[in-house]
Amino acid sequence: EFMRLVRHLYGEKTYPMPQTKGTKPDWVSQPDTVPIAIAGPLFTIENASDDVLLKNEIRKVLNLVKVSVFAIKPSMEEEVKFRDEPQTYLNFLDTFRPYRDAFIKALENITQKEYFSDVVADFFEEYRQMQDDYRGSGDYPYQARSALLHEMFIYTIALLWSAEEYSKIRDLITRTYFFSSKYSENKAVKFTNVVYAGSHTNLIDDAKKKVDNKNYYSGLAQHWSEHVMVGYSLDQVTFADLLIYNIDVLEEPEDTWHWFPMLYVYGLNNPIFSRFATRLKSVHQLKRFAGLLGDVLTGNIEDKIQKMVNFSAKDKYRYNSSFDKAPLILDYVKANEIGKLP
């Protein structure tokens, strides 16, 4: 014990640390920050004992996130610099990341509340409405805000999966959304019309490819993969993206334009997705995921799987420059194997 104490006093480790391997995650060197304007209400949420207070404070925080995001506006000179110096645009994207984190941190406090889906869906609708109102305010901030909303939706699904709130995942993906703006009348749309950035990412893609001098399938997806939120892994976030895609295929009509999982190239062998898909061979697991997939006892699961069979045969999604297609459940389990085991 004396020798161990002396070694400690002179800075010698009794048990040397093992050598680390691989690439250091982005979050290791970054402080866990929350925007100052949101820190106070977020603290109230985390310590609220009254459910009415909690719900009100959640709405306040989400509104603060929305208002704060739309208050981030580059000057005309900065937008010119975004074009000439693409790294400055990526730095601009980084200013939105604390609001992604604050949004998810707030939601972590209400995953088991019945009002979760309504509160979150209202936020997405209101955000999308403000985004449409700001449509003429400049393409650079518009695409940054669109990308943020898209990313927040994926993280919301990742959060709900970790909390095993499967029915809420299905609710957010399948419910009807409504929004209106000064450019359009109030209309009913599906979730992809509200939260999907889709092809509106060319400025982000170009900036990332120029800065890194690499031809990524998606510069935005690459940027996301390098800046995963503390407490989550790239596998979790990629799985959430793939899950949205698969549930959308199962639930929507066959001729519908489906969610494109932009992160799929990082999840071609995603262990969470493969484990989930393989477990669907068991009727017990189907019942466990009933909130997500539908009640196996009613027989509607067979109709949904047949839609995926048809989709898989003709229309699996992929990047134009990639031979690899976004994984489907049927890549891991045959249609006639689903629900056949106890």
C-alpha positions as a Markdown table, in Angstrom:
| # | Residue | x | y | z |
|---|---|---|---|---|
| 1 | Glu | 0.0 | 0.0 | 0.0 |
| 2 | Phe | 2.9 | 2.4 | 0.8 |
| 3 | Met | 4.5 | 1.8 | -2.6 |
| 4 | Arg | 1.1 | 2.3 | -4.3 |
| 5 | Leu | 0.7 | 5.6 | -2.4 |
| 6 | Val | 4.2 | 6.9 | -3.4 |
| 7 | Arg | 3.6 | 6.0 | -7.0 |
| 8 | His | 0.3 | 7.9 | -6.9 |
| 9 | Leu | 2.0 | 11.0 | -5.4 |
| 10 | Tyr | 4.6 | 11.1 | -8.1 |
| 11 | Gly | 2.0 | 10.7 | -10.9 |
| 12 | Glu | 2.6 | 7.1 | -11.7 |
| 13 | Lys | -0.5 | 5.0 | -12.4 |
| 14 | Thr | -0.8 | 1.7 | -10.6 |
| 15 | Tyr | -3.0 | 0.3 | -13.3 |
| 16 | Pro | -2.2 | 1.9 | -16.7 |
| 17 | Met | -5.1 | 2.8 | -18.9 |
| 18 | Pro | -5.5 | 0.6 | -22.0 |
| 19 | Gln | -4.6 | 2.1 | -25.3 |
| 20 | Thr | -7.7 | 3.6 | -27.1 |
| 21 | Lys | -8.4 | 2.6 | -30.7 |
| 22 | Gly | -10.6 | 4.1 | -33.4 |
| 23 | Thr | -11.7 | 7.7 | -34.0 |
| 24 | Lys | -12.5 | 9.9 | -31.0 |
| 25 | Pro | -16.2 | 10.8 | -30.9 |
| 26 | Asp | -17.0 | 14.4 | -31.6 |
| 27 | Trp | -18.7 | 14.9 | -28.2 |
| 28 | Val | -15.6 | 13.9 | -26.2 |
| 29 | Ser | -14.0 | 17.3 | -26.7 |
| 30 | Gln | -17.1 | 19.4 | -26.6 |
| 31 | Pro | -18.9 | 20.7 | -23.5 |
| 32 | Asp | -22.5 | 19.6 | -22.9 |
| 33 | Thr | -24.1 | 23.0 | -23.5 |
| 34 | Val | -27.7 | 24.2 | -23.5 |
| 35 | Pro | -28.6 | 27.7 | -24.8 |
| 36 | Ile | -28.8 | 30.2 | -22.0 |
| 37 | Ala | -32.4 | 31.2 | -22.8 |
| 38 | Ile | -33.5 | 27.6 | -22.5 |
| 39 | Ala | -31.4 | 26.5 | -19.5 |
| 40 | Gly | -33.8 | 27.9 | -16.9 |
| 41 | Pro | -37.0 | 26.5 | -18.2 |
| 42 | Leu | -35.2 | 23.2 | -18.9 |
| 43 | Phe | -34.1 | 23.1 | -15.2 |
| 44 | Thr | -37.8 | 23.6 | -14.2 |
| 45 | Ile | -38.9 | 20.7 | -16.3 |
| 46 | Glu | -36.3 | 18.4 | -14.9 |
| 47 | Asn | -37.4 | 19.2 | -11.4 |
| 48 | Ala | -41.2 | 19.5 | -11.9 |
| 49 | Ser | -43.3 | 17.4 | -9.7 |
| 50 | Asp | -46.7 | 18.7 | -10.9 |
| 51 | Asp | -47.8 | 17.2 | -14.3 |
| 52 | Val | -49.7 | 20.4 | -15.3 |
| 53 | Leu | -46.6 | 22.5 | -14.7 |
| 54 | Leu | -44.5 | 20.0 | -16.6 |
| 55 | Lys | -46.7 | 20.1 | -19.6 |
| 56 | Asn | -46.8 | 23.9 | -19.6 |
| 57 | Glu | -43.1 | 24.2 | -19.2 |
| 58 | Ile | -42.4 | 21.7 | -22.0 |
| 59 | Arg | -44.5 | 23.8 | -24.4 |
| 60 | Lys | -42.5 | 26.9 | -23.2 |
| 61 | Val | -39.2 | 25.2 | -23.9 |
| 62 | Leu | -40.2 | 23.9 | -27.3 |
| 63 | Asn | -41.5 | 27.4 | -28.2 |
| 64 | Leu | -38.2 | 28.9 | -27.1 |
| 65 | Val | -36.3 | 26.4 | -29.2 |
| 66 | Lys | -38.4 | 27.3 | -32.3 |
| 67 | Val | -38.2 | 31.1 | -31.7 |
| 68 | Ser | -34.5 | 31.0 | -31.0 |
| 69 | Val | -33.8 | 29.0 | -34.1 |
| 70 | Phe | -35.6 | 31.4 | -36.3 |
| 71 | Ala | -33.8 | 34.3 | -34.7 |
| 72 | Ile | -30.5 | 33.0 | -36.0 |
| 73 | Lys | -30.1 | 35.1 | -39.2 |
| 74 | Pro | -26.9 | 35.7 | -41.1 |
| 75 | Ser | -26.2 | 39.0 | -42.6 |
| 76 | Met | -26.0 | 39.5 | -46.4 |
| 77 | Glu | -22.2 | 39.7 | -46.1 |
| 78 | Glu | -22.1 | 36.4 | -44.2 |
| 79 | Glu | -24.3 | 34.7 | -46.9 |
| 80 | Val | -21.8 | 35.8 | -49.5 |
| 81 | Lys | -19.1 | 34.3 | -47.4 |
| 82 | Phe | -21.0 | 31.1 | -47.1 |
| 83 | Arg | -20.7 | 30.7 | -50.9 |
| 84 | Asp | -17.1 | 31.7 | -51.2 |
| 85 | Glu | -15.8 | 30.0 | -48.0 |
| 86 | Pro | -18.0 | 26.9 | -47.4 |
| 87 | Gln | -16.5 | 26.2 | -44.0 |
| 88 | Thr | -18.2 | 29.3 | -42.7 |
| 89 | Tyr | -21.6 | 27.7 | -43.7 |
| 90 | Leu | -20.8 | 24.5 | -41.8 |
| 91 | Asn | -19.9 | 26.7 | -38.8 |
| 92 | Phe | -23.3 | 28.4 | -39.2 |
| 93 | Leu | -24.9 | 24.9 | -39.1 |
| 94 | Asp | -23.1 | 24.2 | -35.9 |
| 95 | Thr | -24.9 | 27.1 | -34.2 |
| 96 | Phe | -28.2 | 25.2 | -34.4 |
| 97 | Arg | -26.9 | 22.0 | -32.8 |
| 98 | Pro | -27.5 | 23.2 | -29.1 |
| 99 | Tyr | -31.2 | 23.6 | -30.0 |
| 100 | Arg | -31.3 | 20.0 | -31.2 |
| 101 | Asp | -29.9 | 18.9 | -27.9 |
| 102 | Ala | -32.2 | 21.1 | -25.8 |
| 103 | Phe | -35.2 | 19.8 | -27.8 |
| 104 | Ile | -34.3 | 16.2 | -27.1 |
| 105 | Lys | -33.4 | 16.9 | -23.4 |
| 106 | Ala | -36.8 | 18.4 | -22.9 |
| 107 | Leu | -38.6 | 15.5 | -24.5 |
| 108 | Glu | -36.7 | 13.0 | -22.3 |
| 109 | Asn | -38.8 | 14.1 | -19.4 |
| 110 | Ile | -42.2 | 13.3 | -21.0 |
| 111 | Thr | -41.6 | 10.1 | -23.1 |
| 112 | Gln | -44.2 | 8.2 | -20.9 |
| 113 | Lys | -46.8 | 10.9 | -20.9 |
| 114 | Glu | -50.0 | 10.5 | -22.9 |
| 115 | Tyr | -49.7 | 14.0 | -24.4 |
| 116 | Phe | -46.1 | 13.4 | -25.7 |
| 117 | Ser | -47.2 | 12.8 | -29.4 |
| 118 | Asp | -49.6 | 15.8 | -29.4 |
| 119 | Val | -47.0 | 18.2 | -27.9 |
| 120 | Val | -44.3 | 17.1 | -30.4 |
| 121 | Ala | -46.6 | 17.0 | -33.4 |
| 122 | Asp | -47.8 | 20.6 | -32.6 |
| 123 | Phe | -44.1 | 21.7 | -32.5 |
| 124 | Phe | -43.3 | 20.1 | -35.8 |
| 125 | Glu | -46.4 | 21.7 | -37.4 |
| 126 | Glu | -45.6 | 25.2 | -36.0 |
| 127 | Tyr | -42.0 | 25.0 | -36.9 |
| 128 | Arg | -42.9 | 23.9 | -40.5 |
| 129 | Gln | -45.4 | 26.8 | -40.7 |
| 130 | Met | -42.7 | 29.3 | -39.6 |
| 131 | Gln | -40.3 | 27.8 | -42.1 |
| 132 | Asp | -42.8 | 28.3 | -44.9 |
| 133 | Asp | -43.4 | 31.9 | -43.8 |
| 134 | Tyr | -39.6 | 32.5 | -44.0 |
| 135 | Arg | -39.3 | 30.9 | -47.4 |
| 136 | Gly | -38.1 | 34.0 | -49.1 |
| 137 | Ser | -35.6 | 34.9 | -46.5 |
| 138 | Gly | -32.5 | 33.2 | -48.1 |
| 139 | Asp | -31.7 | 29.7 | -49.1 |
| 140 | Tyr | -28.7 | 29.3 | -46.7 |
| 141 | Pro | -30.7 | 29.7 | -43.4 |
| 142 | Tyr | -33.7 | 28.0 | -44.9 |
| 143 | Gln | -31.8 | 24.8 | -45.6 |
| 144 | Ala | -30.1 | 24.9 | -42.2 |
| 145 | Arg | -33.5 | 25.2 | -40.5 |
| 146 | Ser | -34.9 | 22.4 | -42.7 |
| 147 | Ala | -32.0 | 20.1 | -41.9 |
| 148 | Leu | -32.4 | 20.8 | -38.1 |
| 149 | Leu | -36.1 | 19.9 | -38.2 |
| 150 | His | -35.4 | 16.7 | -40.1 |
| 151 | Glu | -32.7 | 15.7 | -37.6 |
| 152 | Met | -34.9 | 16.5 | -34.6 |
| 153 | Phe | -37.5 | 14.1 | -35.9 |
| 154 | Ile | -35.0 | 11.3 | -36.3 |
| 155 | Tyr | -33.7 | 11.9 | -32.8 |
| 156 | Thr | -37.3 | 11.9 | -31.4 |
| 157 | Ile | -37.8 | 8.4 | -32.9 |
| 158 | Ala | -34.5 | 7.3 | -31.4 |
| 159 | Leu | -35.5 | 8.6 | -28.0 |
| 160 | Leu | -38.9 | 6.8 | -28.1 |
| 161 | Trp | -37.3 | 3.6 | -29.2 |
| 162 | Ser | -34.9 | 3.7 | -26.2 |
| 163 | Ala | -37.9 | 4.3 | -24.0 |
| 164 | Glu | -39.8 | 1.4 | -25.6 |
| 165 | Glu | -42.7 | 3.8 | -26.4 |
| 166 | Tyr | -43.5 | 2.0 | -29.7 |
| 167 | Ser | -47.0 | 3.2 | -30.2 |
| 168 | Lys | -45.8 | 6.8 | -30.0 |
| 169 | Ile | -43.4 | 6.1 | -32.8 |
| 170 | Arg | -46.2 | 4.8 | -35.0 |
| 171 | Asp | -48.4 | 7.7 | -34.1 |
| 172 | Leu | -45.8 | 10.4 | -35.1 |
| 173 | Ile | -45.2 | 8.6 | -38.4 |
| 174 | Thr | -48.8 | 7.8 | -39.4 |
| 175 | Arg | -50.8 | 10.7 | -38.0 |
| 176 | Thr | -52.2 | 13.4 | -40.2 |
| 177 | Tyr | -50.5 | 16.8 | -39.8 |
| 178 | Phe | -51.9 | 20.2 | -40.6 |
| 179 | Phe | -50.2 | 23.4 | -41.4 |
| 180 | Ser | -50.8 | 26.7 | -43.1 |
| 181 | Ser | -48.7 | 29.7 | -43.9 |
| 182 | Lys | -48.9 | 33.0 | -45.8 |
| 183 | Tyr | -48.0 | 31.0 | -48.9 |
| 184 | Ser | -50.6 | 28.2 | -48.6 |
| 185 | Glu | -54.0 | 27.5 | -47.1 |
| 186 | Asn | -54.5 | 25.1 | -44.2 |
| 187 | Lys | -54.0 | 21.6 | -45.5 |
| 188 | Ala | -53.7 | 18.0 | -44.3 |
| 189 | Val | -50.3 | 16.4 | -45.1 |
| 190 | Lys | -48.3 | 13.4 | -44.0 |
| 191 | Phe | -45.2 | 13.7 | -41.8 |
| 192 | Thr | -42.7 | 13.6 | -44.7 |
| 193 | Asn | -44.3 | 16.9 | -46.0 |
| 194 | Val | -43.7 | 18.5 | -42.6 |
| 195 | Val | -40.3 | 17.3 | -41.3 |
| 196 | Tyr | -38.4 | 15.9 | -44.3 |
| 197 | Ala | -35.6 | 18.1 | -45.7 |
| 198 | Gly | -35.2 | 15.8 | -48.7 |
| 199 | Ser | -33.6 | 17.3 | -51.7 |
| 200 | His | -33.5 | 20.8 | -50.1 |
| 201 | Thr | -30.0 | 20.2 | -48.9 |
| 202 | Asn | -27.8 | 21.0 | -52.0 |
| 203 | Leu | -26.1 | 24.0 | -50.3 |
| 204 | Ile | -25.2 | 21.9 | -47.3 |
| 205 | Asp | -24.1 | 19.0 | -49.5 |
| 206 | Asp | -21.9 | 21.2 | -51.6 |
| 207 | Ala | -20.3 | 22.9 | -48.6 |
| 208 | Lys | -19.4 | 19.6 | -46.9 |
| 209 | Lys | -18.0 | 18.1 | -50.1 |
| 210 | Lys | -15.9 | 21.1 | -50.8 |
| 211 | Val | -14.5 | 21.4 | -47.3 |
| 212 | Asp | -13.6 | 17.8 | -47.1 |
| 213 | Asn | -12.8 | 17.4 | -50.8 |
| 214 | Lys | -14.8 | 14.2 | -50.9 |
| 215 | Asn | -17.8 | 13.1 | -52.9 |
| 216 | Tyr | -20.2 | 12.0 | -50.2 |
| 217 | Tyr | -23.6 | 10.4 | -51.1 |
| 218 | Ser | -25.0 | 13.2 | -48.8 |
| 219 | Gly | -22.9 | 15.9 | -47.3 |
| 220 | Leu | -25.7 | 16.6 | -44.8 |
| 221 | Ala | -25.8 | 12.9 | -43.7 |
| 222 | Gln | -22.0 | 12.9 | -43.3 |
| 223 | His | -22.2 | 16.1 | -41.2 |
| 224 | Trp | -24.8 | 14.5 | -39.0 |
| 225 | Ser | -22.7 | 11.4 | -38.6 |
| 226 | Glu | -19.8 | 13.5 | -37.3 |
| 227 | His | -21.9 | 15.3 | -34.7 |
| 228 | Val | -24.0 | 12.8 | -32.9 |
| 229 | Met | -25.7 | 14.0 | -29.7 |
| 230 | Val | -24.1 | 13.1 | -26.4 |
| 231 | Gly | -25.9 | 10.0 | -25.0 |
| 232 | Tyr | -26.6 | 8.6 | -28.4 |
| 233 | Ser | -24.6 | 6.5 | -30.9 |
| 234 | Leu | -24.5 | 6.7 | -34.7 |
| 235 | Asp | -26.0 | 3.2 | -34.7 |
| 236 | Gln | -29.0 | 4.4 | -32.7 |
| 237 | Val | -29.6 | 7.4 | -34.9 |
| 238 | Thr | -29.2 | 5.4 | -38.1 |
| 239 | Phe | -31.5 | 2.8 | -36.8 |
| 240 | Ala | -34.2 | 5.4 | -36.1 |
| 241 | Asp | -33.8 | 6.7 | -39.7 |
| 242 | Leu | -34.2 | 3.1 | -41.0 |
| 243 | Leu | -37.2 | 2.4 | -38.7 |
| 244 | Ile | -39.0 | 5.5 | -40.0 |
| 245 | Tyr | -38.5 | 4.3 | -43.6 |
| 246 | Asn | -39.7 | 0.8 | -42.8 |
| 247 | Ile | -42.8 | 1.8 | -40.9 |
| 248 | Asp | -43.7 | 4.3 | -43.6 |
| 249 | Val | -43.5 | 1.5 | -46.2 |
| 250 | Leu | -45.6 | -0.8 | -44.0 |
| 251 | Glu | -48.3 | 1.8 | -43.3 |
| 252 | Glu | -48.7 | 4.0 | -46.4 |
| 253 | Pro | -50.3 | 3.0 | -49.7 |
| 254 | Glu | -47.9 | 1.3 | -52.2 |
| 255 | Asp | -47.9 | 4.2 | -54.7 |
| 256 | Thr | -46.9 | 6.8 | -52.0 |
| 257 | Trp | -43.6 | 8.6 | -51.9 |
| 258 | His | -41.9 | 7.3 | -48.8 |
| 259 | Trp | -39.4 | 8.6 | -46.3 |
| 260 | Phe | -35.8 | 8.4 | -47.7 |
| 261 | Pro | -33.4 | 7.3 | -44.9 |
| 262 | Met | -30.5 | 9.6 | -45.6 |
| 263 | Leu | -28.3 | 7.9 | -43.0 |
| 264 | Tyr | -28.8 | 4.4 | -44.4 |
| 265 | Val | -25.2 | 4.1 | -45.9 |
| 266 | Tyr | -24.0 | 4.2 | -42.3 |
| 267 | Gly | -26.3 | 1.3 | -41.3 |
| 268 | Leu | -26.1 | -1.3 | -44.0 |
| 269 | Asn | -25.2 | -3.7 | -41.2 |
| 270 | Asn | -26.8 | -1.9 | -38.4 |
| 271 | Pro | -26.9 | -4.3 | -35.4 |
| 272 | Ile | -30.0 | -2.7 | -33.8 |
| 273 | Phe | -32.0 | -3.0 | -37.1 |
| 274 | Ser | -30.9 | -6.5 | -37.8 |
| 275 | Arg | -31.8 | -7.7 | -34.3 |
| 276 | Phe | -35.2 | -6.0 | -34.5 |
| 277 | Ala | -36.0 | -7.5 | -37.9 |
| 278 | Thr | -34.8 | -11.0 | -37.0 |
| 279 | Arg | -36.9 | -11.0 | -33.8 |
| 280 | Leu | -40.1 | -10.6 | -35.9 |
| 281 | Lys | -39.9 | -14.3 | -36.6 |
| 282 | Ser | -41.4 | -14.7 | -33.1 |
| 283 | Val | -45.1 | -14.2 | -32.5 |
| 284 | His | -44.2 | -13.1 | -28.9 |
| 285 | Gln | -42.0 | -10.3 | -30.3 |
| 286 | Leu | -44.7 | -9.3 | -32.7 |
| 287 | Lys | -47.1 | -8.9 | -29.8 |
| 288 | Arg | -44.4 | -6.9 | -28.0 |
| 289 | Phe | -44.1 | -4.5 | -31.0 |
| 290 | Ala | -47.9 | -4.4 | -31.5 |
| 291 | Gly | -48.0 | -0.7 | -30.9 |
| 292 | Leu | -45.4 | -0.2 | -33.7 |
| 293 | Leu | -46.6 | -2.8 | -36.2 |
| 294 | Gly | -50.2 | -3.5 | -35.4 |
| 295 | Asp | -51.9 | -6.4 | -33.7 |
| 296 | Val | -50.8 | -9.7 | -35.1 |
| 297 | Leu | -54.0 | -11.4 | -33.9 |
| 298 | Thr | -56.1 | -9.3 | -36.4 |
| 299 | Gly | -54.2 | -10.5 | -39.4 |
| 300 | Asn | -53.4 | -7.0 | -40.6 |
| 301 | Ile | -49.7 | -7.6 | -40.3 |
| 302 | Glu | -49.9 | -10.0 | -43.3 |
| 303 | Asp | -51.3 | -7.2 | -45.5 |
| 304 | Lys | -48.6 | -4.8 | -44.4 |
| 305 | Ile | -45.8 | -7.3 | -45.1 |
| 306 | Gln | -47.2 | -7.9 | -48.5 |
| 307 | Lys | -47.0 | -4.2 | -49.3 |
| 308 | Met | -43.3 | -4.4 | -48.3 |
| 309 | Val | -42.8 | -7.5 | -50.5 |
| 310 | Asn | -44.2 | -5.6 | -53.4 |
| 311 | Phe | -42.2 | -2.5 | -52.6 |
| 312 | Ser | -39.0 | -4.5 | -52.2 |
| 313 | Ala | -39.5 | -6.2 | -55.6 |
| 314 | Lys | -39.6 | -3.0 | -57.6 |
| 315 | Asp | -38.7 | 0.2 | -55.6 |
| 316 | Lys | -36.2 | -0.1 | -52.8 |
| 317 | Tyr | -34.6 | 3.3 | -52.1 |
| 318 | Arg | -31.0 | 4.1 | -52.6 |
| 319 | Tyr | -28.7 | 7.0 | -53.5 |
| 320 | Asn | -28.3 | 7.3 | -57.3 |
| 321 | Ser | -24.6 | 6.8 | -57.1 |
| 322 | Ser | -24.8 | 3.8 | -54.8 |
| 323 | Phe | -25.4 | 0.1 | -55.5 |
| 324 | Asp | -26.4 | -0.4 | -51.9 |
| 325 | Lys | -30.1 | 0.0 | -51.1 |
| 326 | Ala | -31.6 | 1.1 | -47.9 |
| 327 | Pro | -32.3 | -2.0 | -45.7 |
| 328 | Leu | -35.8 | -3.3 | -45.2 |
| 329 | Ile | -37.1 | -5.8 | -42.6 |
| 330 | Leu | -37.4 | -8.4 | -45.4 |
| 331 | Asp | -33.6 | -8.3 | -45.9 |
| 332 | Tyr | -33.3 | -10.1 | -42.6 |
| 333 | Val | -36.4 | -12.2 | -42.4 |
| 334 | Lys | -38.5 | -13.8 | -45.1 |
| 335 | Ala | -42.2 | -12.8 | -45.3 |
| 336 | Asn | -43.4 | -16.3 | -44.6 |
| 337 | Glu | -41.2 | -16.6 | -41.5 |
| 338 | Ile | -42.7 | -13.6 | -39.7 |
| 339 | Gly | -44.6 | -14.6 | -36.6 |
| 340 | Lys | -44.1 | -18.4 | -37.2 |
| 341 | Leu | -42.0 | -19.0 | -34.0 |
| 342 | Pro | -43.4 | -18.9 | -30.4 |
